[in-house]
CSV table of C-alpha atoms and ligand atoms in Angstrom, one decimal:
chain,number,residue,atom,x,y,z
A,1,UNK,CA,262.9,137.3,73.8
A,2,UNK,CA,263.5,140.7,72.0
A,3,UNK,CA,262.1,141.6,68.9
A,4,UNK,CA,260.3,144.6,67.5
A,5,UNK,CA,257.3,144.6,64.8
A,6,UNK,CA,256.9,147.5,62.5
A,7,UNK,CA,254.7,148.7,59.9
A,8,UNK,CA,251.6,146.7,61.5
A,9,UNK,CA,248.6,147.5,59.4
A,10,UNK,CA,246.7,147.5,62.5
A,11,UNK,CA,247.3,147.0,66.4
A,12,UNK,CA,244.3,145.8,67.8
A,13,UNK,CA,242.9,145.3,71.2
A,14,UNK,CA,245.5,148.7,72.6
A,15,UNK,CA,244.2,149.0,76.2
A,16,UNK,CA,245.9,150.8,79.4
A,17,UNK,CA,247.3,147.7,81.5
A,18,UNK,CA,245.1,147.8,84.3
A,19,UNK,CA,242.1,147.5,81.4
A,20,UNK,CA,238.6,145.6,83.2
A,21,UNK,CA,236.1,143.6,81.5
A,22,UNK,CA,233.6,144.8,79.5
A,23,UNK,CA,230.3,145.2,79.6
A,24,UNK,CA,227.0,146.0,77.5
A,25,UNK,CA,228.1,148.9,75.3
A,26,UNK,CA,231.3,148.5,75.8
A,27,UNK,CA,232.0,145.7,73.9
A,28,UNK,CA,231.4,147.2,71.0
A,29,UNK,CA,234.2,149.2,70.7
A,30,UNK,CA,237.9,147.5,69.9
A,31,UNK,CA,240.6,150.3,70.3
A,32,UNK,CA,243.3,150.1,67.8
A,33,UNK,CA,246.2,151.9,66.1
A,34,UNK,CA,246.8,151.8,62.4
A,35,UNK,CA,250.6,151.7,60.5
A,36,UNK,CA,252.2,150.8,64.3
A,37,UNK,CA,255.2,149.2,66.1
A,38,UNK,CA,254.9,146.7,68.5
A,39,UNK,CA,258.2,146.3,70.8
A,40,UNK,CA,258.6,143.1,72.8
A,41,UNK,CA,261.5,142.6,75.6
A,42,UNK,CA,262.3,140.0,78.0
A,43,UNK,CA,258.9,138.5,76.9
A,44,UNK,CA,256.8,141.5,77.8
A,45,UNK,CA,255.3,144.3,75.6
A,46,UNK,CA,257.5,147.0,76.5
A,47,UNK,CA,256.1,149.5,74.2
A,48,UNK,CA,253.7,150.5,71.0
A,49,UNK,CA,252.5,153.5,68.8
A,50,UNK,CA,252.4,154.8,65.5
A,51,UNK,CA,254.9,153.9,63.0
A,52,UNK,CA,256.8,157.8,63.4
A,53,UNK,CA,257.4,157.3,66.9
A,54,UNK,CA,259.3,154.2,66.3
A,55,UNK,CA,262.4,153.8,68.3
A,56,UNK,CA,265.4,152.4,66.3
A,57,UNK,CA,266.9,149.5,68.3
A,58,UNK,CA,269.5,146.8,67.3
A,59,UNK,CA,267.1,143.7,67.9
A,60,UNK,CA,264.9,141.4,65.6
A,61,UNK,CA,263.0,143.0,63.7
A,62,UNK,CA,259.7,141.6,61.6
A,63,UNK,CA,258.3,143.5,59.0
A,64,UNK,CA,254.4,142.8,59.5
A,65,UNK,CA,253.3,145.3,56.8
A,66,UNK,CA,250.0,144.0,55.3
A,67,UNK,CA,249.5,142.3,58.5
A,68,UNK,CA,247.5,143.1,61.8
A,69,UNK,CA,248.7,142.1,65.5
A,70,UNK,CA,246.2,141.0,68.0
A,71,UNK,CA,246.6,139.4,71.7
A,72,UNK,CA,246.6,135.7,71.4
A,73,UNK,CA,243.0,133.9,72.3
A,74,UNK,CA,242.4,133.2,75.7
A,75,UNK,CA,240.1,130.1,75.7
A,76,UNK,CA,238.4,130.3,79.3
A,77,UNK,CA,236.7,126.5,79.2
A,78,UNK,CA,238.4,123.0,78.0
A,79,UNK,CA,238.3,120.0,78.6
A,80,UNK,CA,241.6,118.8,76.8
A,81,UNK,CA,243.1,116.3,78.4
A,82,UNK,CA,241.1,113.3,77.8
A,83,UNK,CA,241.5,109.6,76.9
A,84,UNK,CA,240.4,108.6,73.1
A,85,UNK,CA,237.5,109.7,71.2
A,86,UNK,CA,233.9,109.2,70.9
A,87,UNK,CA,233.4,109.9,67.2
A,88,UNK,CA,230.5,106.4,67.4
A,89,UNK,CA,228.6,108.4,69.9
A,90,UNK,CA,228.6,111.3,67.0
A,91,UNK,CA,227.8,108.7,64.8
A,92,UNK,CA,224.4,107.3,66.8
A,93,UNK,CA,223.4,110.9,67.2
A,94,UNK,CA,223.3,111.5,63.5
A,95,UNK,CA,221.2,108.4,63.8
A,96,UNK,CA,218.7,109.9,65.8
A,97,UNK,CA,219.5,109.4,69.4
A,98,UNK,CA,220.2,112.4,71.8
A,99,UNK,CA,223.0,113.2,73.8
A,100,UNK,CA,220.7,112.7,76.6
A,101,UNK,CA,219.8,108.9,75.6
A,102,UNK,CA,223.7,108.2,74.8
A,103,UNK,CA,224.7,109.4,78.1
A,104,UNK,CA,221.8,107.1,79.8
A,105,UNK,CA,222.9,104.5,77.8
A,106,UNK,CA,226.2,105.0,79.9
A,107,UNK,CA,228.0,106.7,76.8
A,108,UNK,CA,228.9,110.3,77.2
A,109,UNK,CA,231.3,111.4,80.1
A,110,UNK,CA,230.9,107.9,81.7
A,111,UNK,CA,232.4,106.5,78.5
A,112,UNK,CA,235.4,108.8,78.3
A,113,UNK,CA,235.8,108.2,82.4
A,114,UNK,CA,236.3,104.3,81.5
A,115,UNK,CA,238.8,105.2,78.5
A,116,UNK,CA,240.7,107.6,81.0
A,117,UNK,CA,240.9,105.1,83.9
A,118,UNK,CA,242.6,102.8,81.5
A,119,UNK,CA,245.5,104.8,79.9
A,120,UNK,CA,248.4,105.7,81.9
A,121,UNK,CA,249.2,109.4,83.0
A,122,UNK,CA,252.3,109.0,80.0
A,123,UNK,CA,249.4,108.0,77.1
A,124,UNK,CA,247.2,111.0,79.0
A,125,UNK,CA,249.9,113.6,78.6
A,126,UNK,CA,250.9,112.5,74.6
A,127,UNK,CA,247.6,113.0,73.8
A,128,UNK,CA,246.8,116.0,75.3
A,129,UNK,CA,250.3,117.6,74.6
A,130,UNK,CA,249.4,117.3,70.5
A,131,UNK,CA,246.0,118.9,71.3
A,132,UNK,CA,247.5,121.6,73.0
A,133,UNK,CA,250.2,122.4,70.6
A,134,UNK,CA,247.5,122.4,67.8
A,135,UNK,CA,245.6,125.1,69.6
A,136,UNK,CA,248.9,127.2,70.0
A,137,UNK,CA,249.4,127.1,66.2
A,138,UNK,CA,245.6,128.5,65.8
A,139,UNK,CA,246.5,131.1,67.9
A,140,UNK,CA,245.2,130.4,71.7
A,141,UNK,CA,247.7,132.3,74.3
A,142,UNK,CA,246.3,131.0,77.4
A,143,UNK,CA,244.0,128.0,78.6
A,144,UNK,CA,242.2,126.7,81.3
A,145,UNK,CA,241.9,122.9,81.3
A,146,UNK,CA,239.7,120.7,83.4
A,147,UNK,CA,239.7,117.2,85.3
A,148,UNK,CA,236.2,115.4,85.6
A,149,UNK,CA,236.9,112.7,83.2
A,150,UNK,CA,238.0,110.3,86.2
A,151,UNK,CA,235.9,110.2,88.5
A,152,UNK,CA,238.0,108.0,90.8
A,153,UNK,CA,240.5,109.7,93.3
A,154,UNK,CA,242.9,108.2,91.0
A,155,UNK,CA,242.2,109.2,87.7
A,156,UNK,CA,241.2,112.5,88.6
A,157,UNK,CA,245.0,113.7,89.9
A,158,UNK,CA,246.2,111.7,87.0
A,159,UNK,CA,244.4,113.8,85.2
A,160,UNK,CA,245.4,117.0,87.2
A,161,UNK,CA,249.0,116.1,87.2
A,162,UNK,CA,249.0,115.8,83.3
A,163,UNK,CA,247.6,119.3,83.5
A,164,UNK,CA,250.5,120.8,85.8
A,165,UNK,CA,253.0,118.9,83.6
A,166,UNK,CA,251.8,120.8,80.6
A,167,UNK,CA,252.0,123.8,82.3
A,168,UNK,CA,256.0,122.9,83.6
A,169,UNK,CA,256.6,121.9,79.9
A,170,UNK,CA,254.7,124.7,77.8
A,171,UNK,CA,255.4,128.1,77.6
A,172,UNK,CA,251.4,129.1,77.4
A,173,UNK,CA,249.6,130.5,80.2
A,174,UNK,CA,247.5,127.3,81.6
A,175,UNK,CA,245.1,127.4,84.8
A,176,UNK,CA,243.6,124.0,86.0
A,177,UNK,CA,240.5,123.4,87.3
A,178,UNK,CA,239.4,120.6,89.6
A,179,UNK,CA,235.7,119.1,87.6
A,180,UNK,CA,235.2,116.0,90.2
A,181,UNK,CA,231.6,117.0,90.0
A,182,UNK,CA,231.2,116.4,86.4
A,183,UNK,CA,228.6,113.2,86.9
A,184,UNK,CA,228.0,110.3,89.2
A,185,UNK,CA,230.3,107.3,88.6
A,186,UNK,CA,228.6,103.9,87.9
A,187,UNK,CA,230.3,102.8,91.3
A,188,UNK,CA,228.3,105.6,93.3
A,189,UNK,CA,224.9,105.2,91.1
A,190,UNK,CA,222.6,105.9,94.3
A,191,UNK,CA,225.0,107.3,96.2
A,192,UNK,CA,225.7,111.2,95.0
A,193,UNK,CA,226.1,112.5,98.3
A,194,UNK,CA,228.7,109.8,98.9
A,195,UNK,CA,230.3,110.6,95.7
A,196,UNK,CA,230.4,114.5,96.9
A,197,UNK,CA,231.8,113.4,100.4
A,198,UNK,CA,234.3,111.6,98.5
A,199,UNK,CA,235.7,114.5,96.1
A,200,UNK,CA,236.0,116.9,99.4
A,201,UNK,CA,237.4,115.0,101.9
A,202,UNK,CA,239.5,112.9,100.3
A,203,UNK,CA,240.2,114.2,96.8
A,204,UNK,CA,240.5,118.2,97.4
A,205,UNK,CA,242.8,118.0,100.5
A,206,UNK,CA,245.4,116.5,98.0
A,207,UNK,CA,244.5,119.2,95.4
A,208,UNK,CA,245.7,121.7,97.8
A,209,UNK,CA,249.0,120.4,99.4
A,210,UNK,CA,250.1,119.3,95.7
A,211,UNK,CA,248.8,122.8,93.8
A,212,UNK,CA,246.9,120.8,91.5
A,213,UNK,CA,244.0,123.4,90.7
A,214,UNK,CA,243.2,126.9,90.8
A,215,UNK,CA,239.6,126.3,90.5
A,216,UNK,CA,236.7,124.3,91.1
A,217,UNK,CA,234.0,123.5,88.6
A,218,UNK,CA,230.6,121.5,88.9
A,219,UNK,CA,228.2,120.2,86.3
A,220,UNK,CA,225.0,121.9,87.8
A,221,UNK,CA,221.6,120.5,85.6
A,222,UNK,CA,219.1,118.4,86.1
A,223,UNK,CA,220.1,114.3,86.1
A,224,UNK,CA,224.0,115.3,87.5
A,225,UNK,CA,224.1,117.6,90.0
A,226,UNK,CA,221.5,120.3,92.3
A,227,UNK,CA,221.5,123.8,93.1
A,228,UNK,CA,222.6,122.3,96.6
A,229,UNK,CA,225.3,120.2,95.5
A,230,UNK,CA,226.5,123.1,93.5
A,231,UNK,CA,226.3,124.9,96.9
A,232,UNK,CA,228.1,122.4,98.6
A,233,UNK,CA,231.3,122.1,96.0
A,234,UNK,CA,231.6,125.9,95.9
A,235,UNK,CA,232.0,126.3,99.7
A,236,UNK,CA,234.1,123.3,100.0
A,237,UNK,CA,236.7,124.9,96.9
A,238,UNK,CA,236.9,127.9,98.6
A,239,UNK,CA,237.7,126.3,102.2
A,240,UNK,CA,240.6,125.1,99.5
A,241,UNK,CA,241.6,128.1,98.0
A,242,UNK,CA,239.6,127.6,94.6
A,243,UNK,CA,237.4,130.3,92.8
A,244,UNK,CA,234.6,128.8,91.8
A,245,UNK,CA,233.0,127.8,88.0
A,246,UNK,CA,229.8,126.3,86.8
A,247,UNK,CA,228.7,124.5,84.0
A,248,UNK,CA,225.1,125.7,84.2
A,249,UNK,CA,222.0,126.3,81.9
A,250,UNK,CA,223.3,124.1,79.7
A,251,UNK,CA,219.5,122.0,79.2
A,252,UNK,CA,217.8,123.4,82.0
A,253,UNK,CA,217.4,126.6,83.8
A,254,UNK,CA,216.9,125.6,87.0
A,255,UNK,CA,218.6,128.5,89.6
A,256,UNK,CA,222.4,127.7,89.1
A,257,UNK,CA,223.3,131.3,88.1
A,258,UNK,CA,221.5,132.6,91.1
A,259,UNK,CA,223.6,130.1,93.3
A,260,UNK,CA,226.8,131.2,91.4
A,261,UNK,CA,226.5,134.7,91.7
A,262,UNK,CA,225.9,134.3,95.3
A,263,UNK,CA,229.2,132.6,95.7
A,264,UNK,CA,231.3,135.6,93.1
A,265,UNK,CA,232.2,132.7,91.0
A,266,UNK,CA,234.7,133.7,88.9
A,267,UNK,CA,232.4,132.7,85.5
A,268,UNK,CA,229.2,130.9,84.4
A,269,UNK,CA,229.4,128.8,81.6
A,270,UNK,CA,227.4,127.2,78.8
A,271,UNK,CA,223.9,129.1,79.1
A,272,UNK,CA,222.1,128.1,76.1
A,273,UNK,CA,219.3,128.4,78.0
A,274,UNK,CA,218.3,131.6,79.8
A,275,UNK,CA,215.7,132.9,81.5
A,276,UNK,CA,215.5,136.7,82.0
A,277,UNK,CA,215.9,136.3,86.0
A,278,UNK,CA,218.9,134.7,84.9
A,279,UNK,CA,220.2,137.9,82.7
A,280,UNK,CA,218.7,139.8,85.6
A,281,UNK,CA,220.8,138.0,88.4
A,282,UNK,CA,223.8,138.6,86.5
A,283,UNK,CA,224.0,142.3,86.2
A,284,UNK,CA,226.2,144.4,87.9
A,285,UNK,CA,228.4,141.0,89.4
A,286,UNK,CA,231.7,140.4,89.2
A,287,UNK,CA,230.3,136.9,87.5
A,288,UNK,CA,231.7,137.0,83.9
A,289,UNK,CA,229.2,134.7,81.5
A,290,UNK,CA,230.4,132.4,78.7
A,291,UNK,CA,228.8,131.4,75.9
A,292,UNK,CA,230.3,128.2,74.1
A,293,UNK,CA,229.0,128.6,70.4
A,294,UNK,CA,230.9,125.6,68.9
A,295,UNK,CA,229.2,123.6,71.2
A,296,UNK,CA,225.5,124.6,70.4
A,297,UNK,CA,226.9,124.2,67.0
A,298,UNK,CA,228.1,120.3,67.1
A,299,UNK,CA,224.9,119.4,69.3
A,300,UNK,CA,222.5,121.2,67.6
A,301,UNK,CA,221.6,123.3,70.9
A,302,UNK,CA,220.1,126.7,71.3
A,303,UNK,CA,222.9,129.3,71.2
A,304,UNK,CA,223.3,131.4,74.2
A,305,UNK,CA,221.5,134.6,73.6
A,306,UNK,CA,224.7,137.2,73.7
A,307,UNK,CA,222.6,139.5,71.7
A,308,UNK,CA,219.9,139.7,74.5
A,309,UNK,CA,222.6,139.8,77.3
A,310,UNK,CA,225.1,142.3,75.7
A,311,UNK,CA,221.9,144.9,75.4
A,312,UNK,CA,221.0,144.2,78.8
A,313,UNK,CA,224.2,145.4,80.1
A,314,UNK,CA,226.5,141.8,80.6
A,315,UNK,CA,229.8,141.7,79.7
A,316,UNK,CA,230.4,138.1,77.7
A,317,UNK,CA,232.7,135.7,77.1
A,318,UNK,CA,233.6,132.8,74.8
A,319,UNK,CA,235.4,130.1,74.8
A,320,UNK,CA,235.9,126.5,73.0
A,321,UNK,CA,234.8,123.5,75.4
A,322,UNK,CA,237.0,121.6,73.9
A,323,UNK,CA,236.0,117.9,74.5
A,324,UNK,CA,235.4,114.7,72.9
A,325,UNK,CA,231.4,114.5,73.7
A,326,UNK,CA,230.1,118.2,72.7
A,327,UNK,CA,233.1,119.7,71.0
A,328,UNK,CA,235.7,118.0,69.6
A,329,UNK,CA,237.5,120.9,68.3
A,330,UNK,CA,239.9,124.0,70.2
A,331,UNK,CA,239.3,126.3,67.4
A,332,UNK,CA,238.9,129.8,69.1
A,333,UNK,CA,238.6,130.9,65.6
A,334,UNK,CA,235.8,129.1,64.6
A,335,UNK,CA,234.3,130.3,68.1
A,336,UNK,CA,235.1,134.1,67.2
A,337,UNK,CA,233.2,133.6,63.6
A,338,UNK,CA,230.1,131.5,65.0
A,339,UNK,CA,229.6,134.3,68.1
A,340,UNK,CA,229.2,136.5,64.8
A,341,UNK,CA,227.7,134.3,62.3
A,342,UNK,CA,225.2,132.6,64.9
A,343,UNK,CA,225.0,134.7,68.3
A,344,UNK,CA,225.0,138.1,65.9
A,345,UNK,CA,228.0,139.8,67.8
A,346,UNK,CA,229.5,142.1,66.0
A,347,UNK,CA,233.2,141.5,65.1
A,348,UNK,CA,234.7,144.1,67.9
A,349,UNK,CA,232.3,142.3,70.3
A,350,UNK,CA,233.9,138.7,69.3
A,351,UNK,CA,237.0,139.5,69.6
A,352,UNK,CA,236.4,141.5,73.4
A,353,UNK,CA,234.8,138.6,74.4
A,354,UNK,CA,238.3,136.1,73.4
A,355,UNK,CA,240.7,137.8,74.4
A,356,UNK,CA,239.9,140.9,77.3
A,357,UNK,CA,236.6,139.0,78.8
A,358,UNK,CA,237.9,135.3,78.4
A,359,UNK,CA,241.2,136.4,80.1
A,360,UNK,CA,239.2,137.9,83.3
A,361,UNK,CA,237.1,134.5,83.0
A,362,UNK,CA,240.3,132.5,83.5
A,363,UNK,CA,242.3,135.4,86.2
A,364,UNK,CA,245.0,135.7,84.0
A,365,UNK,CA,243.9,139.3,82.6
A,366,UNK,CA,246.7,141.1,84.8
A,367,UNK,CA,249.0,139.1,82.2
A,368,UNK,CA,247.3,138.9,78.6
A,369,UNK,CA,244.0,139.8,76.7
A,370,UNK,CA,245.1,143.0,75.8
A,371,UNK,CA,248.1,144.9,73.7
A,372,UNK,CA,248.9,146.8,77.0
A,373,UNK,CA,252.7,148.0,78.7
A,374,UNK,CA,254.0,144.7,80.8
A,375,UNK,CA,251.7,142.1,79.5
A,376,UNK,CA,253.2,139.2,78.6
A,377,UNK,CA,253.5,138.9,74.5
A,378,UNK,CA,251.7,136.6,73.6
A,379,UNK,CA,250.2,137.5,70.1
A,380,UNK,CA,248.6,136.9,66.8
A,381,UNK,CA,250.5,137.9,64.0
A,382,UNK,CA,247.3,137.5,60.8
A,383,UNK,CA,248.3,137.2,57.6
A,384,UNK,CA,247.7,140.3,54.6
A,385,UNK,CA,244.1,140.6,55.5
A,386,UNK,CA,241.8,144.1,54.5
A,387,UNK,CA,240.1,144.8,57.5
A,388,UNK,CA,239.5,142.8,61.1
A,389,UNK,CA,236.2,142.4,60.6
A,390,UNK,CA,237.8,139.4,57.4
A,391,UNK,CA,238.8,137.6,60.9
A,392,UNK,CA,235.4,136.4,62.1
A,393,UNK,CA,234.2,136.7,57.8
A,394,UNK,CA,236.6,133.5,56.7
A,395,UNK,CA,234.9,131.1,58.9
A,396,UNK,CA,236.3,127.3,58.9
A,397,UNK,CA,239.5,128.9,57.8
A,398,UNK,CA,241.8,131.6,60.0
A,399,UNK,CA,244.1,134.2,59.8
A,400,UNK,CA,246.9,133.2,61.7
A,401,UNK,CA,250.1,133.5,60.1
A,402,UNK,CA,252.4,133.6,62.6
A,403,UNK,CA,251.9,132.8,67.1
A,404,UNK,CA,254.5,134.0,69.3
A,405,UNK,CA,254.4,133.0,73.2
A,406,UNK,CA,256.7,135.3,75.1
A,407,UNK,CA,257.7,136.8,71.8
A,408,UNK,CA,259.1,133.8,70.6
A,409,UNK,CA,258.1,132.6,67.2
A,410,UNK,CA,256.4,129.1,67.9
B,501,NIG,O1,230.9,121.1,78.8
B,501,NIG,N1,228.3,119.6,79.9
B,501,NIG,C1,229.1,119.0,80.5
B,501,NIG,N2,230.4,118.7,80.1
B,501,NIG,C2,231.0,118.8,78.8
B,501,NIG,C3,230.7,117.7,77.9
B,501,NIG,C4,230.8,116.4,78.4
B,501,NIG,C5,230.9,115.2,77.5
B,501,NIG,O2,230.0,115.0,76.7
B,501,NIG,O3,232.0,114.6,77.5
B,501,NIG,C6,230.5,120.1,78.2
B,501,NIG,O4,229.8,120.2,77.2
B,502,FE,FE1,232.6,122.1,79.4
C-alpha cells in the first residue's frame, strides 16, 4: 500500500535502518522530527523529513496535523492463544490465597492445560484470533506468541499450529515460540526428566520439519524447572534451530540469567527479582532483559528494577505477558504508562524499550521498531495530543487513533 502522511506534529522513534538496541544512557534519548511527512510504498517506509522537503506525489494522502506517528508496539512475550479464562482463580486470590497455593492446588497453568486439551484447534484459533485483533487495534505491530499451555505432544502443536495459522491469516509480524517447559503435567508428577525427554525427542523433531517455532522458552524457578533443565532445553532448541528464551527471576533468583547468558539467549524475561550478580551477568551481552510491568501489576509482585538496571548500563525491554493466570490483558499501552508510573522510566525510555528493544527481543528489528528507510510500516497514528510524554500520562486510556500494518488502514 501507498500512501503519504503530512503535517505530522511529530515523527517519533527516526532511526538509521541498521539502528541496535539500546543501552543505559541511551535510552533516554527518542530522536524525532517535528511538522514531518512520512511516505509509505509497497508496504515499506520509503522516505521521511521535514514538512518543506515534501515530495508531491499522486497517492493517498492523510492529513495527520495535530497528530504524532510512532512505530507500532512490538510486544516481545505472550501467551495469547489459550483455552477459556481463569477469572475464579482471580477471584480466590482477592480472597487471600497466593498464586503459589492456586497453582498447588492444581489451578494455574495446569488449569488452563486441561481447558486447552479439551477445545479443538478451530475453538483455539477463534479465540485467539479476537485477542489478537484487539491488540492490533491498541496499536501492537508485531508479536511473539507462545505454546506451554498443552503439555501433551498433542495439545502443544495444536497450539503451535494455531500460532502459524495466525501468522498465514494476519498481516502482523508474529514469531512463535515452543514453551513445552512451562510446568510438569499431572501425568509426569515424579517424572520431570521424563517429561523433558518427552518434549525433545519426540515433540521438537516435529517442531522443526513442520516450522512450527522460532524459539524455545522454559519456565526456569524454583517448583518447575532447574538451572540444569534450563541447560538441557536450551541445547536441545539450538540442535533444532531455536534461539533460546527464559522465563526467569520471576519468585526466585536462583542462577537462570547466568545460565542464559551463557547460552546468548536472545532475551530474559520477567525479573522481578534481581540480584546485583544478576545485573552484573548481564552487562555487555547480547541478552536483551524484559521487564513485564502489567504483570507485577495484576499479582501484586515486585516490579523489575529498570531504574537500577538502565543506570547500570542494560538496555531494557517490555512487553505484555499476555495470559489468563498473571495478565489477562495485551495492552502495550498500559505497559508503556506503568514502566513510567511504576518502574520510573522516563517516557523516551518506555517507548525505546516497546518498540527498538522489544523488536531486537523478538529478531524482528531488521523489519520494525523504528521510523527507518525499508522497514516495514507498521505504525501508530495518536490522536491531537500536546506532547509524547501525554502517551505514557493518560494511563488506562491510549492514544491510538488510527493502526496501519503495511500501510494499510486496519
Ligand atoms: O509468564 N510464569 C510463568 N508463566 C506465565 C503465567 C502462567 C499462568 O499463570 O498461566 C507468566 O507469567
Ligand atoms: Fe510469560
Amino acid at each position: 500500500m501507498d500512501v503519504l502522511f503530512v503535517n505530522i506534529k511529530e515523527l517519533l522513534q527516526v532511526r538509521a535502518r541498521d539502528v541496535n538496541f539500546l543501552s543505559g544512557a541511551q535510552m533516554k534519548e527518542l530522536p524525532t522530527i517535528k511538522d514531518a511527512f512520512l511516505l509509505v510504498e509497497n508496504g515499506l517506509i520509503s522516505d521521511y523529513g521535514i514538512m518543506s522537503d515534501c515530495p508531491t506525489v499522486a497517492i493517498k494522502t492523510v492529513d495527520a496535523a495535530g497528530k504524532m506517528i510512532l512505530p507500532s508496539w512490538c510486544d516481545s512475550h505472550t501467551h495469547l492463544v489459550y483455552a477459556g479464562n481463569r477469572e475464579n482463580e482471580f477471584v480466590d486470590r482477592i480472597n487471600g490465597l497466593s498464586y503459589a497455593e492456586i497453582a498447588d492446588n492444581g489451578g494455574g497453568i495446569l488449569n488452563s492445560a486441561k481447558k486447552l486439551q479439551e477445545t479443538t484447534e478451530t475453538d483455539l484459533y477463534n479465540q485467539s484470533k479476537k485477542r489478537l485483533e484487539e491488540i492490533i487495534q491498541l496499536g501492537t505491530g508485531a508479536v511473539e506468541i507462545k505454546s506451554g499451555y498443552g503439555l501433551t505432544k498433542d495439545a502443544e502443536l495444536k497450539m503451535l499450529r494455531v500460532i502459524k495459522k495466525l501468522k498465514e491469516n494476519y498481516p502482523i509480524e508474529i514469531k512463535a515460540t515452543f514453551l513445552g517447559a512451562h510446568a510438569v503435567p499431572a501425568e509426569f508428577k515424579n517424572d520431570k526428566e521424563g517429561y523433558l525427554q518427552m518434549l525433545i525427542t519426540d515433540i521438537l523433531p516435529t517442531i522443526e520439519k513442520e516450522n512450527l517455532a522460532d524459539f524455545i522458552d522454559i519456565f526456569c524457578e524454583t517448583g518447575y524447572f532447574s538451572v540444569a533443565d534450563t541447560q538441557l532445553i536450551l541445547e536441545a532448541g539450538k540442535k533444532h534451530g531455536l534461539l533460546g528464551k527464559i522465563h526467569v527471576n520471576q519468585f526466585n533468583a536462583i542462577g537462570g540469567i547466568q545460565v542464559g547468558v551463557a547460552n546468548t539467549v536472545l532475551s530474559v524475561d520477567h525479573l522481578e527479582e534481581m540480584r546485583d550478580e544478576d545485573i552484573q551477568a548481564l552487562k555487555n551481552t547480547q541478552t536483551m532483559p524484559v521487564a513485564l510491568p502489567s504483570c507485577s501489576y495484576f499479582l501484586s509482585i515486585p516490579y523489575t528494577p529498570a531504574r537500577a538496571m538502565i543506570d547500570a548500563g542494560l538496555p531494557l525491554a517490555i512487553a505484555t505477558d499476555y495470559n489468563p493466570g498473571s495478565t489477562p490483558s495485551g495492552n502495550m499501552n498500559f505497559v508503556v504508562a506503568t514502566a513510567c508510573i511504576k518502574m520510573k522510566m522516563t517516557p523516551e525510555e518506555a517507548i525505546n524499550a516497546a518498540t527498538i528493544n522489544a523488536a531486537y527481543a523478538m529478531n524482528v528489528l531488521d523489519k520494525v521498531g523504528s521510523i527507518s528507510r525499508g522497514k516495514i510500516a507498521n505504525i501508530i497514528l495518536t490522536k491531537e495530543i500536546n506532547s509524547y510524554n501525554f502517551i505514557p500520562y493518560s494511563f488506562g486510556n491510549h492514544c491510538v487513533d488510527k493502526v496501519y500494518l503495511r500501510g494499510n488502514e486496519i
